[in-house]
XYZ file of C-alpha atoms in Angstrom:
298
model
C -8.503 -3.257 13.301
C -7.347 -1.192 10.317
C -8.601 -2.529 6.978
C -6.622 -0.497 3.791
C -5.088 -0.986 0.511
C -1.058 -0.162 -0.191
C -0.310 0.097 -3.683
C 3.509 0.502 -5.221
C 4.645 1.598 -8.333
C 7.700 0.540 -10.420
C 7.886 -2.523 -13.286
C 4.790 -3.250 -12.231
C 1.844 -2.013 -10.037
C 1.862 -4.264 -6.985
C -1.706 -3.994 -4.784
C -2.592 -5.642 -1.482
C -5.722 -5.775 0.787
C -3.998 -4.938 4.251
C -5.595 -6.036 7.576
C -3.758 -4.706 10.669
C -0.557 -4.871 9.261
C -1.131 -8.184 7.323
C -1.348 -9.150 4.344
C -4.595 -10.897 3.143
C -5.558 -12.649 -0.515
C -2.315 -11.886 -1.442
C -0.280 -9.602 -4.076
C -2.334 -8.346 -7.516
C 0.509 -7.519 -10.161
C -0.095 -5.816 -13.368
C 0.979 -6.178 -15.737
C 1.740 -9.974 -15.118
C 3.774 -11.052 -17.705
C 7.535 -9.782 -17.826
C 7.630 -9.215 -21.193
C 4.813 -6.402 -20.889
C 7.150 -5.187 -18.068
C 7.173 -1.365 -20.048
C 3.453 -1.009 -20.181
C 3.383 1.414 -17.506
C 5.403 4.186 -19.318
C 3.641 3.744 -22.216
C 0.278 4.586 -20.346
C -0.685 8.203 -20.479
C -2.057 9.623 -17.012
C -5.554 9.100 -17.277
C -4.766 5.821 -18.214
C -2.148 4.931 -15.431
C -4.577 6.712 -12.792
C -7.691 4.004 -14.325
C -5.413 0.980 -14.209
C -4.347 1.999 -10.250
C -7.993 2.244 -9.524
C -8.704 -0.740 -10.740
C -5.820 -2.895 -9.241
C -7.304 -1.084 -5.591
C -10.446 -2.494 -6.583
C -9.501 -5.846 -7.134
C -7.616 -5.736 -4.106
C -10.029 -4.768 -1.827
C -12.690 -7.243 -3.195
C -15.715 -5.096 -2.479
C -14.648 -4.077 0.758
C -15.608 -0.284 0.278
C -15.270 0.586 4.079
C -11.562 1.021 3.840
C -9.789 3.229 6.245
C -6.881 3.947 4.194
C -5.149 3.915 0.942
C -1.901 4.151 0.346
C 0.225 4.791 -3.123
C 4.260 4.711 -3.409
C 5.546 5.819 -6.585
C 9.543 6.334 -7.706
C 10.382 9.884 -7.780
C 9.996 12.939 -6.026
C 6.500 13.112 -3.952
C 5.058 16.269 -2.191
C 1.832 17.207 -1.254
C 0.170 14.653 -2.785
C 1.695 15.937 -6.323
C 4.271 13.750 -8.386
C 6.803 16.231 -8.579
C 9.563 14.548 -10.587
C 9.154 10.775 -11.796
C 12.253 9.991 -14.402
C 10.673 6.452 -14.500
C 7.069 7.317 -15.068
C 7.256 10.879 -16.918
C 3.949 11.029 -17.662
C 3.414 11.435 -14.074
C 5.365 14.399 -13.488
C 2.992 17.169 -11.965
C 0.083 14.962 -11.698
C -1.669 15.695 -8.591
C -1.963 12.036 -8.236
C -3.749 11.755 -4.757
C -6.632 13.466 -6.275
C -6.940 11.914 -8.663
C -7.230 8.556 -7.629
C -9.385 10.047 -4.629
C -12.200 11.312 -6.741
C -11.674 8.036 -9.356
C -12.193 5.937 -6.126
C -14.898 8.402 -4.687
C -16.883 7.324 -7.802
C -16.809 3.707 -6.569
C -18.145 4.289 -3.480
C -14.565 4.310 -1.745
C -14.104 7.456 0.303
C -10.555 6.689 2.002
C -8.107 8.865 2.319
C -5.514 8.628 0.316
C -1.621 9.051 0.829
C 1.092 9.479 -1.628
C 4.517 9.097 -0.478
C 7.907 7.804 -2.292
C 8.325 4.472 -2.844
C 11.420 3.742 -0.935
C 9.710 5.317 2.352
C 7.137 2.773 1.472
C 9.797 -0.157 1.999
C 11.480 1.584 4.933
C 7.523 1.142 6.627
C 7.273 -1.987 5.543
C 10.492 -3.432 7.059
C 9.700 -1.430 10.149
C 6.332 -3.518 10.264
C 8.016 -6.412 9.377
C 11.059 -6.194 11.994
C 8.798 -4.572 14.634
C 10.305 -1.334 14.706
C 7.673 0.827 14.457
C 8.528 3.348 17.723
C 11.865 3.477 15.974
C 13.848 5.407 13.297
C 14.750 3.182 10.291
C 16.575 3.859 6.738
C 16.716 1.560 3.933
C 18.902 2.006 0.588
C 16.517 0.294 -2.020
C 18.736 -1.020 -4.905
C 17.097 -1.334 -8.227
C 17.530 0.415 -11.313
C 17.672 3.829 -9.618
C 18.990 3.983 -5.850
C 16.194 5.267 -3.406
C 16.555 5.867 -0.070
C 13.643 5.729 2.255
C 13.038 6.648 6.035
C 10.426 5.674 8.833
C 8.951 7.352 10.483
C 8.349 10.076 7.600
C 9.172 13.544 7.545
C 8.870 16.537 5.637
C 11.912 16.681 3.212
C 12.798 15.909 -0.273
C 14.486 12.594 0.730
C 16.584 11.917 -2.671
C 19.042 10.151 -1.021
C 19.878 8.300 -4.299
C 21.317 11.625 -5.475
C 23.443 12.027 -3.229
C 26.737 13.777 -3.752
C 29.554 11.320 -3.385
C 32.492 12.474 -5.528
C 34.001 15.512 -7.046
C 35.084 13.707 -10.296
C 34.188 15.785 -13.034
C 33.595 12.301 -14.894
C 31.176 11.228 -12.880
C 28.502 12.351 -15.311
C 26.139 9.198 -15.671
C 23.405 10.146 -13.509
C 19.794 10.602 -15.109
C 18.973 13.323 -13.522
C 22.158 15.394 -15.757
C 24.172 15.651 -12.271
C 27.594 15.222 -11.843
C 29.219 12.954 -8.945
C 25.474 11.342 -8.046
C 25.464 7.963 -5.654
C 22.978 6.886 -8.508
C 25.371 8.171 -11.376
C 27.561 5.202 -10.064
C 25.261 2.300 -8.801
C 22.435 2.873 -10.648
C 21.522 0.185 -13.561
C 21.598 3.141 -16.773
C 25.101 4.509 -15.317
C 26.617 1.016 -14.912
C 25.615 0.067 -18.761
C 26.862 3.368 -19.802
C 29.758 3.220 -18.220
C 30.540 -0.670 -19.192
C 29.494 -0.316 -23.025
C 30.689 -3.917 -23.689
C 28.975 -5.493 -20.080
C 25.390 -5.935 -18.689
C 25.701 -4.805 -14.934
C 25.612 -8.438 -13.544
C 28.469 -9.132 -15.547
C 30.602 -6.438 -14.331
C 30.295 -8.009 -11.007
C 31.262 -12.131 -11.838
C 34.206 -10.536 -13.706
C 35.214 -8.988 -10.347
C 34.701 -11.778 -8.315
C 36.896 -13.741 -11.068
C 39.676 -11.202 -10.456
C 39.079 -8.720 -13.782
C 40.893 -5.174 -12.336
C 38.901 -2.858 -14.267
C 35.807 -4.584 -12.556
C 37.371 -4.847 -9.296
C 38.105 -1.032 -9.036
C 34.545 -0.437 -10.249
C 33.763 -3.053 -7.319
C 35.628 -1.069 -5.275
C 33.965 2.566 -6.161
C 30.405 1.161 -6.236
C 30.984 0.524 -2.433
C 32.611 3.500 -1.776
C 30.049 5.270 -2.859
C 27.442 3.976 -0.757
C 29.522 3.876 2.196
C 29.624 7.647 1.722
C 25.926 8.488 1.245
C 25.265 6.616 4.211
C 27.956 8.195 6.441
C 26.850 11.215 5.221
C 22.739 10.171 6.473
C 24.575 9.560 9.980
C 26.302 12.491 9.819
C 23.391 14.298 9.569
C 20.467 12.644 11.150
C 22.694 10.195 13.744
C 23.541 6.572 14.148
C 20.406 4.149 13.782
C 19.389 0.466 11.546
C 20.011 0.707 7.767
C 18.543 -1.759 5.591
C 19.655 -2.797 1.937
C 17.395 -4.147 -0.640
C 16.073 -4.173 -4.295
C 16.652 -5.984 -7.065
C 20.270 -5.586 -7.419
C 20.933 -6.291 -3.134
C 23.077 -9.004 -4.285
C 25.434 -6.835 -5.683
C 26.746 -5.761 -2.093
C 29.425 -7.020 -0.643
C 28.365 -6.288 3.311
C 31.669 -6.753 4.971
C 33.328 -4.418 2.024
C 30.571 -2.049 2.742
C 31.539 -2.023 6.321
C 35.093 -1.455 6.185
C 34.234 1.517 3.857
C 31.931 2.867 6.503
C 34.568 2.200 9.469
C 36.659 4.855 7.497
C 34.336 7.002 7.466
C 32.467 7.650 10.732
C 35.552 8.319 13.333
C 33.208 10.144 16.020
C 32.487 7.622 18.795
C 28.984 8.603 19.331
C 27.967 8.367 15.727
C 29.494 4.476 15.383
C 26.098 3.085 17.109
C 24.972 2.262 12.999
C 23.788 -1.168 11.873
C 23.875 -2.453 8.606
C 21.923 -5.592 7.347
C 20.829 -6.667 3.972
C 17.183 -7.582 3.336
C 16.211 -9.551 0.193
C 13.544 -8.210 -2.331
C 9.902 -8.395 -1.405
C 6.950 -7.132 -2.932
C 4.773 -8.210 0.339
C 7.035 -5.678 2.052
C 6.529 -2.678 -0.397
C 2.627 -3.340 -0.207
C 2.465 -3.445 3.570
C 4.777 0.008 3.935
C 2.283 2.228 1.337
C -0.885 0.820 3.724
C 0.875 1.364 7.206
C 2.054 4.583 6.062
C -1.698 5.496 4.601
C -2.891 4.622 8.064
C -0.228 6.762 10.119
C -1.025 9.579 7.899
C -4.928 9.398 8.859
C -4.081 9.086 12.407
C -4.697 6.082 12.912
């Protein structure tokens, strides 16, 4: 029976104590209040690193005989090094896994310890969750990036949020300075740039009241992900897609699938699936320690 900690990254740090595949004592969150909500970027590495430490600690509750220990962060993970993190900056080239390793090695933990991308971390956990763990699984996680996640995990970059989608030369919102990104349309910073005088849920009441400028947007937001995700099928075959994040309720599911009926014509590539999942932290926490625990073989 596998005993192991999954941590995840975003907001907040969310930290579980995970007993074969479970769950136990609950969530830690720091920080807890909202309004504290951009303490993590203002944390500088050492600092971050300490508070993750401690937030496995608490988890675990003195259980020091863990088998695994798993951390999902936003941004680009490889080797245990953060390679790009636009949300956490400070983390960029951190070699993360060692240093939590030899911060946890000094409290008498001596797990091995896994990085991996947060949205892989949430395409584990639903795969726990839905029992489809001897299957392949992707997940679009929609928050205030776009992530896209796939179980089981392999080598690759895996920026599916940055995904080409169109060859507008407008399309210039994306963080990252790209131009015609999935995430230059649906993320949160390219839908407030690009509606000046609307927060992003707005833009989406006024289209369901019938506003045309926010009903086009509507329209494109779709699009967009309809293409990304024809393009994953396209490439790695038919299969289960989950949605979630923050901002699921956004999509508009049967919009979504005409979208994608347009755009996968090959007969043996229509055997996709698309369901909608609602946010869950549980989830997240559960995906970093299953993932942890496939990495150490067991």
């Amino acid at each position: 029976m596998a005993k192991s900690v999954g941590v995840t990254l975003s907001e907040q740090i969310h930290t579980g104590f995970v007993v074969d595949h479970k769950l136990v004592g609950g969530i830690k969150r720091f920080p807890k209040d909202e309004e504290d909500y951009s303490a993590l970027v203002e944390l500088h590495t050492d600092a971050l690193v300490e508070t993750i430490c401690d937030q496995i600690l608490a988890a675990a509750n003195g259980e020091k005989n863990l088998d695994a220990v798993g951390i999902a962060v936003p941004g680009l993970v490889k080797s245990g090094v953060v390679e790009e993190a636009p949300n956490l900056p400070q983390l960029k080239g951190a070699r993360l896994r060692d240093l939590i390793s030899m911060k946890l090695h000094d409290h008498g933990i001596a797990a091995p310890v896994t990085l991996l991308n947060d949205a892989d971390g949430v395409a584990a956990g639903l795969a726990a969750r839905f029992g489809k763990l001897d299957s392949m699984i992707r997940v679009w996680t929609i928050g205030l990036g776009i992530g896209h996640g796939r179980y089981p995990h392999m080598a690759g970059v895996w920026e599916g949020g940055h995904s080409v989608v169109t060859l507008d030369d407008k399309e210039t919102f994306c963080g990252c300075g790209g131009r015609g990104h999935l995430e230059g349309i649906m993320g949160h910073r390219a839908m407030r740039l690009r509606f000046l005088d609307m927060e992003p849920e707005e833009v989406f009441e006024e289209a369901r009241k019938g506003d045309i400028r926010c009903l086009e947007f509507k329209r494109l937001y779709h699009k967009a992900l309809a293409a990304a995700t024809a393009t994953s099928i396209h490439m790695a075959g038919p299969g289960k897609f989950f949605l979630t994040g923050t901002y699921v309720d956004n999509i508009d599911l049967p919009m979504l699938k005409d979208y994608m009926q347009q755009m996968v014509k090959m007969s043996p590539l229509q055997g996709y699936s698309i369901e909608v999942v609602e946010e869950n932290a549980e989830t997240r926490v559960i995906g970093s320690a299953v993932s942890a625990e496939q990495a150490a073989g067991l």
